[in-house]
Amino acid sequence: MKGTMMKKIIAIMGFCFVLSSTAWAQENWQSVTDSDTVFREGYVQVVAESEAGQSRYKAKRAAQVVAQRDLLEALQGLTLTGSTSVADGMLESDQIKTSVQGFLKGAVKCGEKYYPDQKYAEVCMRVNIKGRGGMYETMLPLITGDAIVKEKKPVFQPTPVEVKQAVVATATAQATPEPAKVEAPSQLVNPYDGLIVDARGFQFRPALVNRILTEKEQVVFDPSKILNNVLVERGCGGFTTDDGKAKALLENWGSKNPLLIRCVDVANLTEAKISQDDAAAVYVNDQKTSLLAQARVVFILQ
Protein backbone atom coordinates (compact mmCIF):
# COMPACT_ATOMS: atom_id res chain seq x y z
CA MET A 1 0.00 0.00 0.00
CA LYS A 2 2.78 2.40 0.95
CA GLY A 3 4.58 1.62 -2.30
CA THR A 4 1.45 2.35 -4.31
CA MET A 5 0.91 5.64 -2.49
CA MET A 6 4.52 6.65 -3.07
CA LYS A 7 4.19 5.96 -6.80
CA LYS A 8 1.07 8.16 -6.95
CA ILE A 9 2.90 10.98 -5.17
CA ILE A 10 5.83 10.72 -7.56
CA ALA A 11 3.47 10.70 -10.57
CA ILE A 12 1.67 13.82 -9.28
CA MET A 13 4.98 15.59 -8.66
CA GLY A 14 6.10 14.70 -12.18
CA PHE A 15 2.86 16.02 -13.67
CA CYS A 16 3.24 19.28 -11.75
CA PHE A 17 6.81 19.58 -12.99
CA VAL A 18 5.64 19.18 -16.59
CA LEU A 19 3.00 21.86 -16.08
CA SER A 20 5.49 24.27 -14.53
CA SER A 21 8.01 23.58 -17.31
CA THR A 22 5.35 24.27 -19.94
CA ALA A 23 4.35 27.51 -18.26
CA TRP A 24 7.99 28.57 -18.05
CA ALA A 25 8.49 27.85 -21.76
CA GLN A 26 5.39 29.86 -22.63
CA GLU A 27 6.66 32.86 -20.67
CA ASN A 28 9.93 32.91 -22.59
CA TRP A 29 8.66 33.42 -26.12
CA GLN A 30 11.15 34.37 -28.80
CA SER A 31 10.53 36.51 -31.86
CA VAL A 32 11.16 34.78 -35.19
CA THR A 33 11.42 37.46 -37.85
CA ASP A 34 14.74 36.88 -39.63
CA SER A 35 13.93 35.76 -43.19
CA ASP A 36 16.20 32.69 -43.21
CA THR A 37 14.87 31.52 -39.83
CA VAL A 38 11.26 32.15 -40.84
CA PHE A 39 11.52 29.91 -43.89
CA ARG A 40 13.43 27.24 -41.93
CA GLU A 41 10.89 27.19 -39.09
CA GLY A 42 7.80 27.81 -41.20
CA TYR A 43 6.31 30.73 -39.26
CA VAL A 44 6.71 34.38 -38.22
CA GLN A 45 6.45 35.10 -34.51
CA VAL A 46 6.64 38.39 -32.63
CA VAL A 47 6.59 39.31 -28.96
CA ALA A 48 5.22 42.77 -28.14
CA GLU A 49 4.66 44.80 -24.98
CA SER A 50 2.20 47.50 -24.04
CA GLU A 51 3.07 50.67 -22.19
CA ALA A 52 3.04 50.45 -18.38
CA GLY A 53 0.30 51.79 -16.12
CA GLN A 54 -2.72 50.22 -17.79
CA SER A 55 -5.51 47.91 -16.69
CA ARG A 56 -5.23 44.24 -17.62
CA TYR A 57 -7.69 44.48 -20.51
CA LYS A 58 -6.28 47.69 -21.99
CA ALA A 59 -2.68 46.52 -21.64
CA LYS A 60 -3.36 43.20 -23.40
CA ARG A 61 -5.29 44.94 -26.14
CA ALA A 62 -2.51 47.49 -26.65
CA ALA A 63 0.15 44.78 -26.76
CA GLN A 64 -1.88 42.88 -29.36
CA VAL A 65 -2.11 45.98 -31.57
CA VAL A 66 1.69 46.40 -31.38
CA ALA A 67 2.17 42.70 -32.18
CA GLN A 68 -0.08 42.95 -35.25
CA ARG A 69 1.94 45.92 -36.46
CA ASP A 70 5.20 44.05 -35.87
CA LEU A 71 3.86 41.00 -37.74
CA LEU A 72 3.05 43.11 -40.78
CA GLU A 73 6.51 44.68 -40.67
CA ALA A 74 8.17 41.27 -40.42
CA LEU A 75 6.10 39.88 -43.29
CA GLN A 76 6.89 42.85 -45.49
CA GLY A 77 10.59 42.13 -45.03
CA LEU A 78 10.33 38.55 -46.33
CA THR A 79 11.51 37.76 -49.85
CA LEU A 80 8.96 36.82 -52.48
CA THR A 81 11.53 35.92 -55.11
CA GLY A 82 14.80 37.39 -56.37
CA SER A 83 15.33 40.78 -54.75
CA THR A 84 11.59 41.45 -54.47
CA SER A 85 10.30 41.67 -50.92
CA VAL A 86 6.70 41.24 -49.80
CA ALA A 87 6.59 45.03 -49.29
CA ASP A 88 7.68 45.54 -52.93
CA GLY A 89 5.06 43.06 -54.08
CA MET A 90 2.33 44.83 -52.14
CA LEU A 91 3.22 48.11 -53.87
CA GLU A 92 3.31 46.50 -57.31
CA SER A 93 0.22 44.29 -57.05
CA ASP A 94 -3.16 44.86 -55.43
CA GLN A 95 -3.61 41.08 -55.46
CA ILE A 96 -0.53 40.58 -53.32
CA LYS A 97 -1.52 43.43 -51.01
CA THR A 98 -5.01 42.00 -50.51
CA SER A 99 -3.64 38.49 -49.93
CA VAL A 100 -1.14 39.65 -47.29
CA GLN A 101 -3.73 41.75 -45.48
CA GLY A 102 -6.19 38.86 -45.50
CA PHE A 103 -3.48 36.48 -44.34
CA LEU A 104 -2.71 38.69 -41.32
CA LYS A 105 -6.28 38.29 -40.10
CA GLY A 106 -5.41 34.68 -39.38
CA ALA A 107 -2.72 35.62 -36.85
CA VAL A 108 -3.12 33.78 -33.56
CA LYS A 109 -1.88 34.39 -30.05
CA CYS A 110 0.80 31.99 -28.91
CA GLY A 111 0.71 33.48 -25.42
CA GLU A 112 -0.05 36.52 -23.29
CA LYS A 113 0.86 37.70 -19.81
CA TYR A 114 -0.06 40.67 -17.62
CA TYR A 115 2.41 42.10 -15.09
CA PRO A 116 0.30 43.65 -12.29
CA ASP A 117 3.27 45.21 -10.52
CA GLN A 118 4.03 47.54 -13.43
CA LYS A 119 0.63 47.16 -15.11
CA TYR A 120 1.79 46.22 -18.60
CA ALA A 121 1.16 43.22 -20.84
CA GLU A 122 3.22 41.03 -23.12
CA VAL A 123 1.66 39.24 -26.10
CA CYS A 124 3.10 36.63 -28.45
CA MET A 125 1.52 36.34 -31.91
CA ARG A 126 2.26 34.03 -34.82
CA VAL A 127 1.36 33.48 -38.45
CA ASN A 128 2.32 30.28 -40.24
CA ILE A 129 4.11 30.39 -43.57
CA LYS A 130 3.42 26.73 -44.32
CA GLY A 131 0.48 24.48 -43.52
CA ARG A 132 -3.25 25.05 -43.45
CA GLY A 133 -4.11 28.72 -43.16
CA GLY A 134 -0.49 29.62 -43.91
CA MET A 135 0.93 32.08 -46.38
CA TYR A 136 1.44 29.48 -49.11
CA GLU A 137 -2.23 28.48 -48.95
CA THR A 138 -3.46 32.08 -48.88
CA MET A 139 -1.28 33.09 -51.84
CA LEU A 140 -1.46 29.80 -53.75
CA PRO A 141 -3.09 31.26 -56.91
CA LEU A 142 -0.45 34.01 -57.01
CA ILE A 143 2.46 31.64 -56.42
CA THR A 144 1.39 29.22 -59.14
CA GLY A 145 0.38 32.05 -61.50
CA ASP A 146 2.27 35.00 -62.94
CA ALA A 147 1.89 37.47 -60.06
CA ILE A 148 5.18 36.69 -58.29
CA VAL A 149 7.61 35.21 -60.83
CA LYS A 150 7.25 37.36 -63.92
CA GLU A 151 10.43 36.29 -65.67
CA LYS A 152 9.41 33.10 -67.42
CA LYS A 153 12.10 30.68 -68.55
CA PRO A 154 12.01 27.52 -70.70
CA VAL A 155 11.47 24.22 -68.92
CA PHE A 156 14.43 21.85 -68.88
CA GLN A 157 13.90 18.88 -71.19
CA PRO A 158 16.93 16.61 -71.62
CA THR A 159 17.75 14.99 -74.93
CA PRO A 160 17.39 11.20 -75.29
CA VAL A 161 21.18 10.93 -75.10
CA GLU A 162 21.28 12.96 -71.86
CA VAL A 163 18.50 10.81 -70.38
CA LYS A 164 20.34 7.59 -71.20
CA GLN A 165 23.61 8.92 -69.79
CA ALA A 166 21.89 10.07 -66.60
CA VAL A 167 20.14 6.71 -66.15
CA VAL A 168 23.40 4.80 -66.58
CA ALA A 169 25.22 7.18 -64.23
CA THR A 170 22.52 6.75 -61.59
CA ALA A 171 22.50 2.98 -61.95
CA THR A 172 26.29 2.88 -61.66
CA ALA A 173 26.27 5.07 -58.56
CA GLN A 174 23.61 2.84 -57.03
CA ALA A 175 25.64 -0.29 -57.80
CA THR A 176 22.94 -1.79 -59.99
CA PRO A 177 24.14 -5.01 -61.63
CA GLU A 178 25.21 -4.46 -65.22
CA PRO A 179 24.32 -0.74 -65.21
CA ALA A 180 25.18 -0.31 -68.90
CA LYS A 181 22.03 -2.29 -69.79
CA VAL A 182 19.78 0.11 -67.85
CA GLU A 183 18.63 2.69 -70.38
CA ALA A 184 15.32 4.13 -69.12
CA PRO A 185 14.18 5.76 -65.85
CA SER A 186 11.59 3.00 -65.37
CA GLN A 187 14.42 0.43 -65.23
CA LEU A 188 16.16 2.04 -62.25
CA VAL A 189 16.19 -0.32 -59.29
CA ASN A 190 17.14 2.10 -56.52
CA PRO A 191 16.34 5.62 -57.77
CA TYR A 192 16.91 8.79 -55.80
CA ASP A 193 13.73 9.91 -54.07
CA GLY A 194 14.86 13.26 -52.64
CA LEU A 195 17.15 16.13 -53.57
CA ILE A 196 19.69 18.09 -51.54
CA VAL A 197 21.09 21.20 -53.24
CA ASP A 198 24.25 22.42 -51.52
CA ALA A 199 24.30 26.20 -52.03
CA ARG A 200 27.09 26.88 -49.54
CA GLY A 201 29.66 29.25 -50.96
CA PHE A 202 26.98 31.28 -52.72
CA GLN A 203 24.69 34.09 -51.62
CA PHE A 204 21.47 32.09 -51.77
CA ARG A 205 18.35 33.35 -50.01
CA PRO A 206 15.24 31.40 -48.95
CA ALA A 207 12.08 32.92 -50.40
CA LEU A 208 8.41 32.25 -50.94
CA VAL A 209 9.41 31.09 -54.42
CA ASN A 210 12.78 29.43 -55.03
CA ARG A 211 13.72 27.85 -58.32
CA ILE A 212 16.39 25.45 -59.57
CA LEU A 213 17.79 26.30 -63.00
CA THR A 214 20.36 24.81 -65.34
CA GLU A 215 23.43 26.73 -66.48
CA LYS A 216 21.46 27.47 -69.65
CA GLU A 217 18.68 29.19 -67.68
CA GLN A 218 16.19 26.31 -68.01
CA VAL A 219 13.77 25.56 -65.17
CA VAL A 220 14.34 22.27 -63.37
CA PHE A 221 12.19 23.00 -60.31
CA ASP A 222 9.66 25.68 -59.39
CA PRO A 223 6.15 25.83 -57.84
CA SER A 224 4.56 24.60 -61.07
CA LYS A 225 6.25 21.23 -60.51
CA ILE A 226 4.72 20.79 -57.05
CA LEU A 227 1.31 19.38 -56.19
CA ASN A 228 -0.84 22.14 -54.68
CA ASN A 229 -1.47 20.34 -51.39
CA VAL A 230 2.26 19.65 -51.04
CA LEU A 231 3.14 23.25 -51.89
CA VAL A 232 0.87 24.40 -49.06
CA GLU A 233 2.56 22.08 -46.55
CA ARG A 234 6.21 22.33 -47.66
CA GLY A 235 6.53 25.38 -49.84
CA CYS A 236 9.36 25.13 -52.36
CA GLY A 237 11.27 22.76 -50.08
CA GLY A 238 13.25 23.00 -46.88
CA PHE A 239 16.27 25.00 -45.74
CA THR A 240 19.05 24.15 -43.34
CA THR A 241 22.76 24.74 -42.78
CA ASP A 242 23.62 21.15 -41.91
CA ASP A 243 23.95 18.01 -44.06
CA GLY A 244 22.54 15.74 -41.37
CA LYS A 245 19.51 17.95 -40.83
CA ALA A 246 18.88 18.03 -44.57
CA LYS A 247 18.76 14.23 -44.70
CA ALA A 248 16.60 14.08 -41.57
CA LEU A 249 14.12 16.56 -43.02
CA LEU A 250 13.85 14.58 -46.23
CA GLU A 251 13.42 11.37 -44.27
CA ASN A 252 10.45 12.95 -42.49
CA TRP A 253 9.02 13.58 -45.95
CA GLY A 254 9.46 9.94 -46.98
CA SER A 255 12.83 10.10 -48.71
CA LYS A 256 15.20 7.24 -48.01
CA ASN A 257 17.74 7.82 -50.77
CA PRO A 258 18.42 11.53 -51.49
CA LEU A 259 20.61 12.82 -54.29
CA LEU A 260 23.21 15.43 -53.28
CA ILE A 261 23.99 18.08 -55.87
CA ARG A 262 26.34 21.02 -55.52
CA CYS A 263 25.17 24.37 -56.77
CA VAL A 264 27.36 25.84 -59.53
CA ASP A 265 25.96 29.36 -59.35
CA VAL A 266 23.08 31.46 -58.04
CA ALA A 267 20.90 33.84 -60.03
CA ASN A 268 18.82 36.65 -58.53
CA LEU A 269 19.65 35.47 -54.99
CA THR A 270 16.86 32.87 -54.94
CA GLU A 271 17.56 30.67 -57.97
CA ALA A 272 20.08 27.85 -57.57
CA LYS A 273 21.88 26.81 -60.73
CA ILE A 274 23.05 23.23 -61.30
CA SER A 275 24.98 21.59 -64.12
CA GLN A 276 23.29 20.10 -67.18
CA ASP A 277 24.37 16.61 -66.11
CA ASP A 278 22.92 17.07 -62.64
CA ALA A 279 19.72 18.46 -64.13
CA ALA A 280 19.42 15.32 -66.25
CA ALA A 281 19.97 13.18 -63.14
CA VAL A 282 17.17 15.02 -61.34
CA TYR A 283 14.92 14.56 -64.36
CA VAL A 284 15.36 10.79 -64.73
CA ASN A 285 15.01 10.07 -61.02
CA ASP A 286 11.96 12.30 -60.79
CA GLN A 287 10.38 10.20 -63.54
CA LYS A 288 10.53 7.22 -61.18
CA THR A 289 9.93 8.79 -57.74
CA SER A 290 8.07 12.12 -58.36
CA LEU A 291 10.44 13.82 -55.92
CA LEU A 292 9.74 17.26 -57.43
CA ALA A 293 5.95 16.96 -57.25
CA GLN A 294 6.36 16.02 -53.58
CA ALA A 295 8.78 18.95 -53.01
CA ARG A 296 11.28 16.57 -51.46
CA VAL A 297 13.95 19.23 -51.96
CA VAL A 298 16.22 20.77 -49.33
CA PHE A 299 18.65 23.64 -49.84
CA ILE A 300 21.75 23.81 -47.66
CA LEU A 301 22.67 27.41 -46.83
CA GLN A 302 26.00 28.75 -45.71
Coordinates of C-alpha atoms in Angstrom, one line a residue:
M1 CA 0.0 0.0 0.0
K2 CA 2.8 2.4 1.0
G3 CA 4.6 1.6 -2.3
T4 CA 1.5 2.3 -4.3
M5 CA 0.9 5.6 -2.5
M6 CA 4.5 6.6 -3.1
K7 CA 4.2 6.0 -6.8
K8 CA 1.1 8.2 -6.9
I9 CA 2.9 11.0 -5.2
I10 CA 5.8 10.7 -7.6
A11 CA 3.5 10.7 -10.6
I12 CA 1.7 13.8 -9.3
M13 CA 5.0 15.6 -8.7
G14 CA 6.1 14.7 -12.2
F15 CA 2.9 16.0 -13.7
C16 CA 3.2 19.3 -11.7
F17 CA 6.8 19.6 -13.0
V18 CA 5.6 19.2 -16.6
L19 CA 3.0 21.9 -16.1
S20 CA 5.5 24.3 -14.5
S21 CA 8.0 23.6 -17.3
T22 CA 5.4 24.3 -19.9
A23 CA 4.3 27.5 -18.3
W24 CA 8.0 28.6 -18.1
A25 CA 8.5 27.9 -21.8
Q26 CA 5.4 29.9 -22.6
E27 CA 6.7 32.9 -20.7
N28 CA 9.9 32.9 -22.6
W29 CA 8.7 33.4 -26.1
Q30 CA 11.2 34.4 -28.8
S31 CA 10.5 36.5 -31.9
V32 CA 11.2 34.8 -35.2
T33 CA 11.4 37.5 -37.9
D34 CA 14.7 36.9 -39.6
S35 CA 13.9 35.8 -43.2
D36 CA 16.2 32.7 -43.2
T37 CA 14.9 31.5 -39.8
V38 CA 11.3 32.2 -40.8
F39 CA 11.5 29.9 -43.9
R40 CA 13.4 27.2 -41.9
E41 CA 10.9 27.2 -39.1
G42 CA 7.8 27.8 -41.2
Y43 CA 6.3 30.7 -39.3
V44 CA 6.7 34.4 -38.2
Q45 CA 6.5 35.1 -34.5
V46 CA 6.6 38.4 -32.6
V47 CA 6.6 39.3 -29.0
A48 CA 5.2 42.8 -28.1
E49 CA 4.7 44.8 -25.0
S50 CA 2.2 47.5 -24.0
E51 CA 3.1 50.7 -22.2
A52 CA 3.0 50.4 -18.4
G53 CA 0.3 51.8 -16.1
Q54 CA -2.7 50.2 -17.8
S55 CA -5.5 47.9 -16.7
R56 CA -5.2 44.2 -17.6
Y57 CA -7.7 44.5 -20.5
K58 CA -6.3 47.7 -22.0
A59 CA -2.7 46.5 -21.6
K60 CA -3.4 43.2 -23.4
R61 CA -5.3 44.9 -26.1
A62 CA -2.5 47.5 -26.6
A63 CA 0.2 44.8 -26.8
Q64 CA -1.9 42.9 -29.4
V65 CA -2.1 46.0 -31.6
V66 CA 1.7 46.4 -31.4
A67 CA 2.2 42.7 -32.2
Q68 CA -0.1 43.0 -35.2
R69 CA 1.9 45.9 -36.5
D70 CA 5.2 44.1 -35.9
L71 CA 3.9 41.0 -37.7
L72 CA 3.0 43.1 -40.8
E73 CA 6.5 44.7 -40.7
A74 CA 8.2 41.3 -40.4
L75 CA 6.1 39.9 -43.3
Q76 CA 6.9 42.9 -45.5
G77 CA 10.6 42.1 -45.0
L78 CA 10.3 38.6 -46.3
T79 CA 11.5 37.8 -49.8
L80 CA 9.0 36.8 -52.5
T81 CA 11.5 35.9 -55.1
G82 CA 14.8 37.4 -56.4
S83 CA 15.3 40.8 -54.8
T84 CA 11.6 41.5 -54.5
S85 CA 10.3 41.7 -50.9
V86 CA 6.7 41.2 -49.8
A87 CA 6.6 45.0 -49.3
D88 CA 7.7 45.5 -52.9
G89 CA 5.1 43.1 -54.1
M90 CA 2.3 44.8 -52.1
L91 CA 3.2 48.1 -53.9
E92 CA 3.3 46.5 -57.3
S93 CA 0.2 44.3 -57.1
D94 CA -3.2 44.9 -55.4
Q95 CA -3.6 41.1 -55.5
I96 CA -0.5 40.6 -53.3
K97 CA -1.5 43.4 -51.0
T98 CA -5.0 42.0 -50.5
S99 CA -3.6 38.5 -49.9
V100 CA -1.1 39.7 -47.3
Q101 CA -3.7 41.7 -45.5
G102 CA -6.2 38.9 -45.5
F103 CA -3.5 36.5 -44.3
L104 CA -2.7 38.7 -41.3
K105 CA -6.3 38.3 -40.1
G106 CA -5.4 34.7 -39.4
A107 CA -2.7 35.6 -36.9
V108 CA -3.1 33.8 -33.6
K109 CA -1.9 34.4 -30.0
C110 CA 0.8 32.0 -28.9
G111 CA 0.7 33.5 -25.4
E112 CA 0.0 36.5 -23.3
K113 CA 0.9 37.7 -19.8
Y114 CA -0.1 40.7 -17.6
Y115 CA 2.4 42.1 -15.1
P116 CA 0.3 43.6 -12.3
D117 CA 3.3 45.2 -10.5
Q118 CA 4.0 47.5 -13.4
K119 CA 0.6 47.2 -15.1
Y120 CA 1.8 46.2 -18.6
A121 CA 1.2 43.2 -20.8
E122 CA 3.2 41.0 -23.1
V123 CA 1.7 39.2 -26.1
C124 CA 3.1 36.6 -28.4
M125 CA 1.5 36.3 -31.9
R126 CA 2.3 34.0 -34.8
V127 CA 1.4 33.5 -38.5
N128 CA 2.3 30.3 -40.2
I129 CA 4.1 30.4 -43.6
K130 CA 3.4 26.7 -44.3
G131 CA 0.5 24.5 -43.5
R132 CA -3.3 25.1 -43.5
G133 CA -4.1 28.7 -43.2
G134 CA -0.5 29.6 -43.9
M135 CA 0.9 32.1 -46.4
Y136 CA 1.4 29.5 -49.1
E137 CA -2.2 28.5 -48.9
T138 CA -3.5 32.1 -48.9
M139 CA -1.3 33.1 -51.8
L140 CA -1.5 29.8 -53.8
P141 CA -3.1 31.3 -56.9
L142 CA -0.5 34.0 -57.0
I143 CA 2.5 31.6 -56.4
T144 CA 1.4 29.2 -59.1
G145 CA 0.4 32.0 -61.5
D146 CA 2.3 35.0 -62.9
A147 CA 1.9 37.5 -60.1
I148 CA 5.2 36.7 -58.3
V149 CA 7.6 35.2 -60.8
K150 CA 7.3 37.4 -63.9
E151 CA 10.4 36.3 -65.7
K152 CA 9.4 33.1 -67.4
K153 CA 12.1 30.7 -68.6
P154 CA 12.0 27.5 -70.7
V155 CA 11.5 24.2 -68.9
F156 CA 14.4 21.8 -68.9
Q157 CA 13.9 18.9 -71.2
P158 CA 16.9 16.6 -71.6
T159 CA 17.7 15.0 -74.9
P160 CA 17.4 11.2 -75.3
V161 CA 21.2 10.9 -75.1
E162 CA 21.3 13.0 -71.9
V163 CA 18.5 10.8 -70.4
K164 CA 20.3 7.6 -71.2
Q165 CA 23.6 8.9 -69.8
A166 CA 21.9 10.1 -66.6
V167 CA 20.1 6.7 -66.1
V168 CA 23.4 4.8 -66.6
A169 CA 25.2 7.2 -64.2
T170 CA 22.5 6.8 -61.6
A171 CA 22.5 3.0 -61.9
T172 CA 26.3 2.9 -61.7
A173 CA 26.3 5.1 -58.6
Q174 CA 23.6 2.8 -57.0
A175 CA 25.6 -0.3 -57.8
T176 CA 22.9 -1.8 -60.0
P177 CA 24.1 -5.0 -61.6
E178 CA 25.2 -4.5 -65.2
P179 CA 24.3 -0.7 -65.2
A180 CA 25.2 -0.3 -68.9
K181 CA 22.0 -2.3 -69.8
V182 CA 19.8 0.1 -67.9
E183 CA 18.6 2.7 -70.4
A184 CA 15.3 4.1 -69.1
P185 CA 14.2 5.8 -65.9
S186 CA 11.6 3.0 -65.4
Q187 CA 14.4 0.4 -65.2
L188 CA 16.2 2.0 -62.2
V189 CA 16.2 -0.3 -59.3
N190 CA 17.1 2.1 -56.5
P191 CA 16.3 5.6 -57.8
Y192 CA 16.9 8.8 -55.8
D193 CA 13.7 9.9 -54.1
G194 CA 14.9 13.3 -52.6
L195 CA 17.2 16.1 -53.6
I196 CA 19.7 18.1 -51.5
V197 CA 21.1 21.2 -53.2
D198 CA 24.2 22.4 -51.5
A199 CA 24.3 26.2 -52.0
R200 CA 27.1 26.9 -49.5
G201 CA 29.7 29.3 -51.0
F202 CA 27.0 31.3 -52.7
Q203 CA 24.7 34.1 -51.6
F204 CA 21.5 32.1 -51.8
R205 CA 18.3 33.4 -50.0
P206 CA 15.2 31.4 -48.9
A207 CA 12.1 32.9 -50.4
L208 CA 8.4 32.3 -50.9
V209 CA 9.4 31.1 -54.4
N210 CA 12.8 29.4 -55.0
R211 CA 13.7 27.9 -58.3
I212 CA 16.4 25.5 -59.6
L213 CA 17.8 26.3 -63.0
T214 CA 20.4 24.8 -65.3
E215 CA 23.4 26.7 -66.5
K216 CA 21.5 27.5 -69.6
E217 CA 18.7 29.2 -67.7
Q218 CA 16.2 26.3 -68.0
V219 CA 13.8 25.6 -65.2
V220 CA 14.3 22.3 -63.4
F221 CA 12.2 23.0 -60.3
D222 CA 9.7 25.7 -59.4
P223 CA 6.1 25.8 -57.8
S224 CA 4.6 24.6 -61.1
K225 CA 6.3 21.2 -60.5
I226 CA 4.7 20.8 -57.0
L227 CA 1.3 19.4 -56.2
N228 CA -0.8 22.1 -54.7
N229 CA -1.5 20.3 -51.4
V230 CA 2.3 19.6 -51.0
L231 CA 3.1 23.3 -51.9
V232 CA 0.9 24.4 -49.1
E233 CA 2.6 22.1 -46.6
R234 CA 6.2 22.3 -47.7
G235 CA 6.5 25.4 -49.8
C236 CA 9.4 25.1 -52.4
G237 CA 11.3 22.8 -50.1
G238 CA 13.3 23.0 -46.9
F239 CA 16.3 25.0 -45.7
T240 CA 19.1 24.2 -43.3
T241 CA 22.8 24.7 -42.8
D242 CA 23.6 21.1 -41.9
D243 CA 24.0 18.0 -44.1
G244 CA 22.5 15.7 -41.4
K245 CA 19.5 18.0 -40.8
A246 CA 18.9 18.0 -44.6
K247 CA 18.8 14.2 -44.7
A248 CA 16.6 14.1 -41.6
L249 CA 14.1 16.6 -43.0
L250 CA 13.8 14.6 -46.2
E251 CA 13.4 11.4 -44.3
N252 CA 10.5 13.0 -42.5
W253 CA 9.0 13.6 -45.9
G254 CA 9.5 9.9 -47.0
S255 CA 12.8 10.1 -48.7
K256 CA 15.2 7.2 -48.0
N257 CA 17.7 7.8 -50.8
P258 CA 18.4 11.5 -51.5
L259 CA 20.6 12.8 -54.3
L260 CA 23.2 15.4 -53.3
I261 CA 24.0 18.1 -55.9
R262 CA 26.3 21.0 -55.5
C263 CA 25.2 24.4 -56.8
V264 CA 27.4 25.8 -59.5
D265 CA 26.0 29.4 -59.4
V266 CA 23.1 31.5 -58.0
A267 CA 20.9 33.8 -60.0
N268 CA 18.8 36.6 -58.5
L269 CA 19.7 35.5 -55.0
T270 CA 16.9 32.9 -54.9
E271 CA 17.6 30.7 -58.0
A272 CA 20.1 27.9 -57.6
K273 CA 21.9 26.8 -60.7
I274 CA 23.0 23.2 -61.3
S275 CA 25.0 21.6 -64.1
Q276 CA 23.3 20.1 -67.2
D277 CA 24.4 16.6 -66.1
D278 CA 22.9 17.1 -62.6
A279 CA 19.7 18.5 -64.1
A280 CA 19.4 15.3 -66.3
A281 CA 20.0 13.2 -63.1
V282 CA 17.2 15.0 -61.3
Y283 CA 14.9 14.6 -64.4
V284 CA 15.4 10.8 -64.7
N285 CA 15.0 10.1 -61.0
D286 CA 12.0 12.3 -60.8
Q287 CA 10.4 10.2 -63.5
K288 CA 10.5 7.2 -61.2
T289 CA 9.9 8.8 -57.7
S290 CA 8.1 12.1 -58.4
L291 CA 10.4 13.8 -55.9
L292 CA 9.7 17.3 -57.4
A293 CA 5.9 17.0 -57.3
Q294 CA 6.4 16.0 -53.6
A295 CA 8.8 18.9 -53.0
R296 CA 11.3 16.6 -51.5
V297 CA 14.0 19.2 -52.0
V298 CA 16.2 20.8 -49.3
F299 CA 18.7 23.6 -49.8
I300 CA 21.8 23.8 -47.7
L301 CA 22.7 27.4 -46.8
Q302 CA 26.0 28.8 -45.7

